[in-house]
Tab-separated table of C-alpha atoms and ligand atoms in Angstrom:
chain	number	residue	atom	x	y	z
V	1	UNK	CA	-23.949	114.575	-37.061
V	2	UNK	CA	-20.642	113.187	-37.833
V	3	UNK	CA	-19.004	113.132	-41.118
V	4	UNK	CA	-18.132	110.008	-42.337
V	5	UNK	CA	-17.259	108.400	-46.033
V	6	UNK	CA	-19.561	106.921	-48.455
V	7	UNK	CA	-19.155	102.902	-47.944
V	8	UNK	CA	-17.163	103.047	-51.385
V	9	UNK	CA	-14.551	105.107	-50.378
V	10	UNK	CA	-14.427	102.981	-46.869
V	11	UNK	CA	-13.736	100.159	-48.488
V	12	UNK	CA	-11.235	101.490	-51.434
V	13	UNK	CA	-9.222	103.124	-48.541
V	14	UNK	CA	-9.055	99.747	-46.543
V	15	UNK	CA	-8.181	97.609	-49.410
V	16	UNK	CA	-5.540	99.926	-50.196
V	17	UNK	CA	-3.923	100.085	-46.787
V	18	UNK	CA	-4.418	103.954	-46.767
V	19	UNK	CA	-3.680	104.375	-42.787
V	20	UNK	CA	-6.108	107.540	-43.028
V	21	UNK	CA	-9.068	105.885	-44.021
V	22	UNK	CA	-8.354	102.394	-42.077
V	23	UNK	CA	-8.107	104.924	-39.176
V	24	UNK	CA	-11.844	106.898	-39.852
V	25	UNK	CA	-13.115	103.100	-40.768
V	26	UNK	CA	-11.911	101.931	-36.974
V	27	UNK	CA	-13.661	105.039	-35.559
V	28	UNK	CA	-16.687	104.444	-37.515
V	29	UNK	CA	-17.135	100.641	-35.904
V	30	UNK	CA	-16.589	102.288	-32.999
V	31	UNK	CA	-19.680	104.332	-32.922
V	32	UNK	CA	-22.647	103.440	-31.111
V	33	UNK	CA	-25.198	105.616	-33.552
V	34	UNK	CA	-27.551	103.064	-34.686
V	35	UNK	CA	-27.009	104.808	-38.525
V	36	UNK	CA	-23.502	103.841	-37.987
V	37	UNK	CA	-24.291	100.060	-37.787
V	38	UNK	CA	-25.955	99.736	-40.590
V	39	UNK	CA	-23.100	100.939	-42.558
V	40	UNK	CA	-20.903	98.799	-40.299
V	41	UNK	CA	-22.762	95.811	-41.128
V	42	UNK	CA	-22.521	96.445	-44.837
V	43	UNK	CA	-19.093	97.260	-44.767
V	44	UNK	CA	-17.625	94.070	-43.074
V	45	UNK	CA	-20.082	92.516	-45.746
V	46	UNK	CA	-18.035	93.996	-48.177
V	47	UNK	CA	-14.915	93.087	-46.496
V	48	UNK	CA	-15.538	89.669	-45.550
V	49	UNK	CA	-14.615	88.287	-48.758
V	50	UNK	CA	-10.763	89.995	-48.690
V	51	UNK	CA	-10.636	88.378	-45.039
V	52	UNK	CA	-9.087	85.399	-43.811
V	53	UNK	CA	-5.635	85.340	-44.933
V	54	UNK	CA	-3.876	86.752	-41.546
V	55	UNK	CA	-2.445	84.754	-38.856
V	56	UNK	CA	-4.503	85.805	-35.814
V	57	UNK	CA	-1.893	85.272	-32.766
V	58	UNK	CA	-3.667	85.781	-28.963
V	59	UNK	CA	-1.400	87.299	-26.470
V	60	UNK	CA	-2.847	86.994	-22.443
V	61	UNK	CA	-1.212	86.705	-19.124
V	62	UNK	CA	-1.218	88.764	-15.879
V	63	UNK	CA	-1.311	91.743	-15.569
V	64	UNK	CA	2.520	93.240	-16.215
V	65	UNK	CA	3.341	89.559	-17.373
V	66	UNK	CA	5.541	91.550	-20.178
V	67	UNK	CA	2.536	90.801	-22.703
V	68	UNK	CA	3.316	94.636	-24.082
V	69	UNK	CA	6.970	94.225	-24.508
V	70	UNK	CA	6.889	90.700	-26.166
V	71	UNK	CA	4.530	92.104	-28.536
V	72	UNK	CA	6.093	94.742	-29.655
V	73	UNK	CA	9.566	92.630	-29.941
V	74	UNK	CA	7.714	90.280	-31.851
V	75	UNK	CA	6.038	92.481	-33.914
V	76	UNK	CA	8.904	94.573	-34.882
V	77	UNK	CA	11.001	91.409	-35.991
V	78	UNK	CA	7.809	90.238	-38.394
V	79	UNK	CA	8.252	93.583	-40.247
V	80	UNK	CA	11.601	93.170	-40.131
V	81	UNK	CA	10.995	90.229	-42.562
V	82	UNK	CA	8.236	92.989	-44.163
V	83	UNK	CA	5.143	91.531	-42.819
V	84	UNK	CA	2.439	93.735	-42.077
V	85	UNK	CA	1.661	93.257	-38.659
V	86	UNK	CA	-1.723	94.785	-36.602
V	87	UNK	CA	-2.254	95.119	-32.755
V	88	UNK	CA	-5.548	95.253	-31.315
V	89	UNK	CA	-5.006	95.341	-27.496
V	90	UNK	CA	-7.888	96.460	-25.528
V	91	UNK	CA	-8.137	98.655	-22.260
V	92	UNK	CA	-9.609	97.062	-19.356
V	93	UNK	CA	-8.513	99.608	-16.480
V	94	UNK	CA	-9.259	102.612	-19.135
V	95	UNK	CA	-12.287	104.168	-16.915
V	96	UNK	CA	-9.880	103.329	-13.891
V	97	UNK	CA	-6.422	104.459	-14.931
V	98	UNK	CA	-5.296	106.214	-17.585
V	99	UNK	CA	-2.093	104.890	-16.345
V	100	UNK	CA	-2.162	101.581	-17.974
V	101	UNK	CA	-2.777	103.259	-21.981
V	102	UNK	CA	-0.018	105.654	-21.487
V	103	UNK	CA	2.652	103.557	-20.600
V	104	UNK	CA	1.446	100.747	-23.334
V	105	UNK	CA	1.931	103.482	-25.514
V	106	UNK	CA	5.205	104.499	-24.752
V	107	UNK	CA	6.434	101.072	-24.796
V	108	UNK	CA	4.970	100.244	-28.049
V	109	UNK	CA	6.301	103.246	-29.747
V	110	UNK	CA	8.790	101.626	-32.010
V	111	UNK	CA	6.269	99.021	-33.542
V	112	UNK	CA	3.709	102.362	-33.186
V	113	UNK	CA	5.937	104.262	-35.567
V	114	UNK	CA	6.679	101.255	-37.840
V	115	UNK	CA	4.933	101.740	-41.623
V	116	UNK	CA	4.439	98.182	-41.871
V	117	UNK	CA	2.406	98.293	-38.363
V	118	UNK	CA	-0.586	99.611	-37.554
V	119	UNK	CA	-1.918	99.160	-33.115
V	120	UNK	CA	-5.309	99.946	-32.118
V	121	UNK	CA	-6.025	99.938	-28.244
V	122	UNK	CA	-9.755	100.503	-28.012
V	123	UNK	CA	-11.775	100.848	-24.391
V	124	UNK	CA	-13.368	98.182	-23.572
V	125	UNK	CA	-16.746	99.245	-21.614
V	126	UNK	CA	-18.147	101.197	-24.397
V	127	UNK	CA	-19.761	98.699	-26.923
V	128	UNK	CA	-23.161	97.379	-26.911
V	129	UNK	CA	-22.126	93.785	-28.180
V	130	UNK	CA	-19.177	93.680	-25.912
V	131	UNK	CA	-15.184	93.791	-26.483
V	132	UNK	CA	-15.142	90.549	-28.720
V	133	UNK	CA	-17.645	91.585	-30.996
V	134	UNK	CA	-15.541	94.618	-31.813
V	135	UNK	CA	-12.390	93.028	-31.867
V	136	UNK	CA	-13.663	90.499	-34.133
V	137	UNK	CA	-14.671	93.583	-36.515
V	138	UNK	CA	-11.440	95.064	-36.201
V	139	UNK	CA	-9.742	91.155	-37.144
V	140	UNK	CA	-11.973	91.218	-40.141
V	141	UNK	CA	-10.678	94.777	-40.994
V	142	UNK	CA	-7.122	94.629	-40.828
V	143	UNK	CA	-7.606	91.498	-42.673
V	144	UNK	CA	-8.886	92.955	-46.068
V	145	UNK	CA	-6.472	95.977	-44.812
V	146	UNK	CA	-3.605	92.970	-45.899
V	147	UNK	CA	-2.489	92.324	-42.280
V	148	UNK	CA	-0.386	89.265	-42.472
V	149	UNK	CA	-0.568	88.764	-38.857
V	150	UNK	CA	-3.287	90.158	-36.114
V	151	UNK	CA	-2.183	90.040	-32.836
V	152	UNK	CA	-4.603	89.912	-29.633
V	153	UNK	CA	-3.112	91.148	-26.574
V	154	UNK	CA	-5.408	90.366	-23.521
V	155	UNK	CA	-5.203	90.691	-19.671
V	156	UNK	CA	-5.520	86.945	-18.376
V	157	UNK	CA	-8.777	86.652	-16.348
V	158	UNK	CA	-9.783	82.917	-17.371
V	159	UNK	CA	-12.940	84.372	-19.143
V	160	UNK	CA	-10.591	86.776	-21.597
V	161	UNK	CA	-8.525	84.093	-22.088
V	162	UNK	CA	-11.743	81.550	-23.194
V	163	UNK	CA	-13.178	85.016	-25.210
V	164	UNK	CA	-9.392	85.444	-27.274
V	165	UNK	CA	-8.932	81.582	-28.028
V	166	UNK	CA	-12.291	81.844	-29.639
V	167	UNK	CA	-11.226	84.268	-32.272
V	168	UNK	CA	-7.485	83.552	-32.808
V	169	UNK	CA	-5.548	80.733	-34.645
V	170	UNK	CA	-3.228	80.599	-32.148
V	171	UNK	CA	-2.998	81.471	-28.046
V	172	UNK	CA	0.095	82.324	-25.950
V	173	UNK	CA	0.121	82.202	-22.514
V	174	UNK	CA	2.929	84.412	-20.674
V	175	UNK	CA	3.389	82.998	-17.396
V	176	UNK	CA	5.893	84.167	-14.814
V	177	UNK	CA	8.056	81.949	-12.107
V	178	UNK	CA	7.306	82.160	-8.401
V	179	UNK	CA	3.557	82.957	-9.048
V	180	UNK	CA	2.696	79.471	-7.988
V	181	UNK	CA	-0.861	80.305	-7.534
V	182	UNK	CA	-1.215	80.879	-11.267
V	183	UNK	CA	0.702	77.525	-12.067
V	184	UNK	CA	-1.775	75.660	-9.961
V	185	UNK	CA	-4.548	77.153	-11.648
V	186	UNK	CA	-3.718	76.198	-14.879
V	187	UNK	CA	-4.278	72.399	-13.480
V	188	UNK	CA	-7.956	73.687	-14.215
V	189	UNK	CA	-8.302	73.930	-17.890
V	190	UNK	CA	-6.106	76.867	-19.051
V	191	UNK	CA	-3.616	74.253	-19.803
V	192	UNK	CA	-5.889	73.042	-22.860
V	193	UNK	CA	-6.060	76.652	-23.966
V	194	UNK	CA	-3.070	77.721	-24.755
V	195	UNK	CA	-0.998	76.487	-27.614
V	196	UNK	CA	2.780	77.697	-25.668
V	197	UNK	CA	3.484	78.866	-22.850
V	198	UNK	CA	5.979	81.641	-22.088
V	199	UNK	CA	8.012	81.357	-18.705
V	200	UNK	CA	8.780	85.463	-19.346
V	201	UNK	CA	11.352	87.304	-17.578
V	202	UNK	CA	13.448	84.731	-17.753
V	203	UNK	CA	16.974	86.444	-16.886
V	204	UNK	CA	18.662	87.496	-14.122
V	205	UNK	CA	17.447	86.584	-10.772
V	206	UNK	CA	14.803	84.988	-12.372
V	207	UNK	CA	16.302	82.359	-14.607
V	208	UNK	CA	16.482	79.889	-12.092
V	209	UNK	CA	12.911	79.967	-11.150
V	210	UNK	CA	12.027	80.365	-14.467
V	211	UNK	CA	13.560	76.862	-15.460
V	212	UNK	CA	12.104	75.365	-12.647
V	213	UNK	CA	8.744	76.977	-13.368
V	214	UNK	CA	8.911	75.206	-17.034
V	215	UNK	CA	9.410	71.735	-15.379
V	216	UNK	CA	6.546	71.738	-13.087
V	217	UNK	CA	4.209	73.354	-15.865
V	218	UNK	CA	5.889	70.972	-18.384
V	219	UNK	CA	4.476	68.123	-15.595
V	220	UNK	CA	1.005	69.717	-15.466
V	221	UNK	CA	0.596	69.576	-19.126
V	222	UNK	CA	1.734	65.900	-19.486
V	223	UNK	CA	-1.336	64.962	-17.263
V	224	UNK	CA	-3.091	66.516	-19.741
V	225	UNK	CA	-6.010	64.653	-21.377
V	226	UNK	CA	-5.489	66.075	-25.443
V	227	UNK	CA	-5.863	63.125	-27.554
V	228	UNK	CA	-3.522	64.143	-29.980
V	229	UNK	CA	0.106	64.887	-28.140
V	230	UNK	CA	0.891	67.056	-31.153
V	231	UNK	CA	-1.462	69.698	-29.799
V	232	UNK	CA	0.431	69.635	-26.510
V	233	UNK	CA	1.576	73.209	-25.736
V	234	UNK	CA	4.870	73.438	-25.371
V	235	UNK	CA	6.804	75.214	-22.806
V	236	UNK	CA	9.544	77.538	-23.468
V	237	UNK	CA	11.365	80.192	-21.336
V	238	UNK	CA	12.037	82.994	-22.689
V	239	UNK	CA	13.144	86.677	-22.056
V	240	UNK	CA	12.616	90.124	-24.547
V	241	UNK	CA	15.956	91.061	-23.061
V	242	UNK	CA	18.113	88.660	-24.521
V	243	UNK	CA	19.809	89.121	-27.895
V	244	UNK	CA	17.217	88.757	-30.803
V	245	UNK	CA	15.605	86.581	-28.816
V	246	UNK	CA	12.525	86.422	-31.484
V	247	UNK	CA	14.169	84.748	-34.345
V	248	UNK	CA	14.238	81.374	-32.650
V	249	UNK	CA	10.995	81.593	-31.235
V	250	UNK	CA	8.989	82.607	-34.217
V	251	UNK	CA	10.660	79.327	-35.333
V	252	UNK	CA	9.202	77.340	-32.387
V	253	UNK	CA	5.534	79.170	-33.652
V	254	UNK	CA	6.100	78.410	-37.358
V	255	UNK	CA	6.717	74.653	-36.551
V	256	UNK	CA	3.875	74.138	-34.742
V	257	UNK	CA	1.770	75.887	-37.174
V	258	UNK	CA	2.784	74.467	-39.621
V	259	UNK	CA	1.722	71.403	-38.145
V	260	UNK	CA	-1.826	72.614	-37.398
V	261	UNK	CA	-1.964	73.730	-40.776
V	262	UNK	CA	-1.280	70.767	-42.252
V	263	UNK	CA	-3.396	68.555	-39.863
V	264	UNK	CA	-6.619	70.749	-41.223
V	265	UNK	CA	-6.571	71.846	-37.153
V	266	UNK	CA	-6.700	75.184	-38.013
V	267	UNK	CA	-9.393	75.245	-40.668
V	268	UNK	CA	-11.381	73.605	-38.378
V	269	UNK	CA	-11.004	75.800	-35.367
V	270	UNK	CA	-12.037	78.702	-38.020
V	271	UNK	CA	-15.134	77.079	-38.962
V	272	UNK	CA	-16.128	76.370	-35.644
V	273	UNK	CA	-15.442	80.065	-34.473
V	274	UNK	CA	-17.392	81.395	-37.323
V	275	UNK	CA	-20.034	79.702	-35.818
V	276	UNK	CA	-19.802	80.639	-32.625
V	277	UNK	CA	-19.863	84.105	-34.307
V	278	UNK	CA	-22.612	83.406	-35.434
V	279	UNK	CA	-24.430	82.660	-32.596
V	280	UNK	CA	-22.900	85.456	-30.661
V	281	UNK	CA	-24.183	87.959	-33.105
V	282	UNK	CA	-27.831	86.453	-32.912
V	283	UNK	CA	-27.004	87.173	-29.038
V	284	UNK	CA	-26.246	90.660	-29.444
V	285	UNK	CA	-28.674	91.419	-31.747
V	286	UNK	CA	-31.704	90.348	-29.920
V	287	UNK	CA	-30.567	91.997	-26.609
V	288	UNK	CA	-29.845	95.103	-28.522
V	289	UNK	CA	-33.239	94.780	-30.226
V	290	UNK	CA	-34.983	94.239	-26.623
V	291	UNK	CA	-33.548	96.868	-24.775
V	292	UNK	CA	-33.418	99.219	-27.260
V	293	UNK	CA	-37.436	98.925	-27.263
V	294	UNK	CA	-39.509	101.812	-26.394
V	295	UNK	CA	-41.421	100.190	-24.273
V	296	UNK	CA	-38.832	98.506	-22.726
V	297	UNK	CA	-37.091	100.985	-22.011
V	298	UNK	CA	-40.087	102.818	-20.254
V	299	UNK	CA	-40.743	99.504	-18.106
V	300	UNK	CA	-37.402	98.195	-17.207
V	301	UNK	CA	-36.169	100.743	-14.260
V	302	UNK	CA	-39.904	100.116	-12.530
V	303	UNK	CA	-39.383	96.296	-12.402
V	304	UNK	CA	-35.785	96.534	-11.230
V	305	UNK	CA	-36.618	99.030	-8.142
V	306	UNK	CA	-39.466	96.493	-8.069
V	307	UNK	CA	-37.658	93.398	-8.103
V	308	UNK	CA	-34.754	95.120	-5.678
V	309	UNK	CA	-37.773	95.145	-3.337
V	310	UNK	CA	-38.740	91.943	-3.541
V	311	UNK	CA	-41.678	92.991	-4.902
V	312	UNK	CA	-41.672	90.996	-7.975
V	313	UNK	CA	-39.617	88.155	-8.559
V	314	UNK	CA	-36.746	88.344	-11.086
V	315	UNK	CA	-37.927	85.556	-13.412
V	316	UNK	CA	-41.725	86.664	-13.138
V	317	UNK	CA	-40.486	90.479	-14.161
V	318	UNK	CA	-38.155	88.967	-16.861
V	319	UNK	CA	-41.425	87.098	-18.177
V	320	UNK	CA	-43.479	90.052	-17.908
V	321	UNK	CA	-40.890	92.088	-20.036
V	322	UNK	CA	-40.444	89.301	-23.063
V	323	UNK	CA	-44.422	89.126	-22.948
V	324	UNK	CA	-44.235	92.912	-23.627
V	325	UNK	CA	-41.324	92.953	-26.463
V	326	UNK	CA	-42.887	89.815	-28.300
V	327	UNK	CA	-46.176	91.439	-28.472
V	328	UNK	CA	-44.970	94.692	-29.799
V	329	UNK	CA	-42.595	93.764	-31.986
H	401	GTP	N1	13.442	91.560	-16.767
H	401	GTP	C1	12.524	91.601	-17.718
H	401	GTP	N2	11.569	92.567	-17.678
H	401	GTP	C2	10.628	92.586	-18.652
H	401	GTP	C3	10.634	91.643	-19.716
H	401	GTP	N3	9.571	91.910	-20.517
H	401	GTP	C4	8.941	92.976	-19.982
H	401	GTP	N4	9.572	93.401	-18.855
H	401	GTP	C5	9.182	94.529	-17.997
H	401	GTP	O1	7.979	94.208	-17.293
H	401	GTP	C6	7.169	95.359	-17.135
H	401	GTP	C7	5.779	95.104	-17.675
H	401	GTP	O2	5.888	94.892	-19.060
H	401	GTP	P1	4.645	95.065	-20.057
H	401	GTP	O3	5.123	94.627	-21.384
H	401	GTP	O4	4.068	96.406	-19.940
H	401	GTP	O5	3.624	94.021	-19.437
H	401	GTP	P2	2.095	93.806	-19.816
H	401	GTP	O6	1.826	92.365	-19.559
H	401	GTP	O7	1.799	94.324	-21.162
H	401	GTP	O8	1.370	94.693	-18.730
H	401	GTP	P3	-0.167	95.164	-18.722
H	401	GTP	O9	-0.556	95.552	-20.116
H	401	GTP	O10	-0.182	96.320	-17.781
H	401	GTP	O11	-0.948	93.994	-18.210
H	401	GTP	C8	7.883	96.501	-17.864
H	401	GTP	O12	8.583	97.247	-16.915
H	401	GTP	C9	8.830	95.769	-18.799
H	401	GTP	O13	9.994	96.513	-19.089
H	401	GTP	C10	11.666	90.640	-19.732
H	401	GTP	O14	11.755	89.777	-20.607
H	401	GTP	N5	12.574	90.684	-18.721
H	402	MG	MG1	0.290	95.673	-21.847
């Protein structure tokens, strides 16, 4: 059996910031022993109250969009200003390549060795309830660890994008010229996701495109139908090699915050994703709870091979199954 703290010391370690414990705590939610949930559960119980105060900033785009780099170049200029600043990026190609975590590690290595910073990649095929319920825990975490800002770095997919807008105050969109295909896209709803886009790698050869990349995406978005023209992302080139190119964009993300702030937008996005917390936990739970069953368990692989045969139908085996849990539970 593992060794792990008594919930006291979890939570005394946490509150104080002590990057030791933080690190055992992060380890611990990782787990997959059912003893470790419980004292999961009652630890983010425990830290729920000391949550809430961070700015929680979604990073997505394609793959090698320069998500890494801006993150880092962010990050480094907020603790520059001493703000305590958490990554939580997660590994999609980590049972693929080992490539990919390497080389986000070596390019992260400033903010990695920064006191005031504190990154967390974490795989993201090994948890029952799925990467969002995890990253959520780890939001809630750094939180009541005093994070003043949590940021979400996420490979664009469409559904990741949808998954990190539902548990951040705020979404950025990297976007890159001359990959028109993605700019078309984002005619289908992405556009009403993101709160700015980022025309990256915007130097060199690429500054031209880039600009013109900002017009046409700056067109897309005025079709937009958002009520309130406030809320319309705005469009910004930008490139991490320019000099201190952060400064005047973490002004560009203040302003518009600000403004969400102070239109109650923001309080009311929270209070909508706690709900949908909410119901994602009830999710989880009951799926864990069903095919965690014995007798499930003993059942299931027969009515697959049975309903690969066509032997069964899916819906009458799924029936068959809930019939079984419900009456032994
Ligand atoms: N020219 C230029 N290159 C950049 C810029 N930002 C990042 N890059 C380069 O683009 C490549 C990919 O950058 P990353 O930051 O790793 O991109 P990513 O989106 O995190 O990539 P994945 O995590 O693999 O999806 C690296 O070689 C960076 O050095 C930029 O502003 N300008
Ligand atoms: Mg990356």
């Amino acid at each position: 059996l593992k060794k792990r703290l008594s919930k006291q010391a979890y939570l005394k370690g946490i509150i104080e910031n002590n990057p030791t414990v933080i690190s055992k705590a992060i380890t611990l939610f990782e787990s997959s022993l059912p003893q470790d949930a419980d004292l999961t559960n009652e630890l983010l119980q425990e830290l729920y109250p000391h949550s809430g105060k961070s700015l929680r900033l979604g990073i997505s785009g394609i793959p090698g969009a320069g998500k890494s780099t801006f993150i880092e170049g962010l990050g480094k200029y907020l603790t520059s200003l001493n703000q305590k600043v958490a990554v939580l990026t997660t590994d999609p190609s980590s049972t693929i390549s080992k490539g990919s975590i390497l080389g986000d590690k070596t390019r992260m290595e400033s903010l990695a060795t920064d006191p005031l910073a504190l990154i967390r990649t974490s795989p993201s095929q090994t948890y029952l309830g799925g990467v969002t319920m995890h990253t959520r825990k780890l939001i809630l975490l750094c939180e009541a660890a005093g994070y003043d800002m949590v940021m979400i770095e996420t490979v664009g997919t469409g559904q990741s994008e949808s998954d990190v807008k539902q548990m951040t105050d705020f979404l950025i969109l990297l976007v890159l010229a001359g990959t028109g295909d993605e700019l078309q896209g984002m005619k289908k709803g992405i556009a009403e996701l993101a709160d700015l886009f980022i025309v990256n790698k915007a130097d060199g050869d690429n500054l031209a495109s880039s600009m013109h990349a900002q017009q046409e995406l700056q067109h897309v978005l005025s079709l937009s139908t958002l009520k309130d023209p406030e809320l319309r992302p705005e469009v910004i080139v930008f490139s991490s090699l320019a000099s201190d190119p952060f400064s005047s964009l973490w002004h560009t993300i203040e302003n518009k915050l600000n403004y969400l702030k102070k239109s109650g937008f923001l309080d009311n996005q929270r209070k909508k994703q706690n709900i949908v917390w909410m119901n994602e936990a009830i999710k989880n739970q009951l799926l864990t709870s069903f095919y965690e069953h014995p007798l499930i368990k003993g059942s299931l692989g027969e009515m697959q091979r049975q309903v690969s045969e066509g032997k069964l139908s899916g819906i009458g085996a799924a029936e068959e199954l809930i019939k079984i849990f419900k009456s032994n539970n």
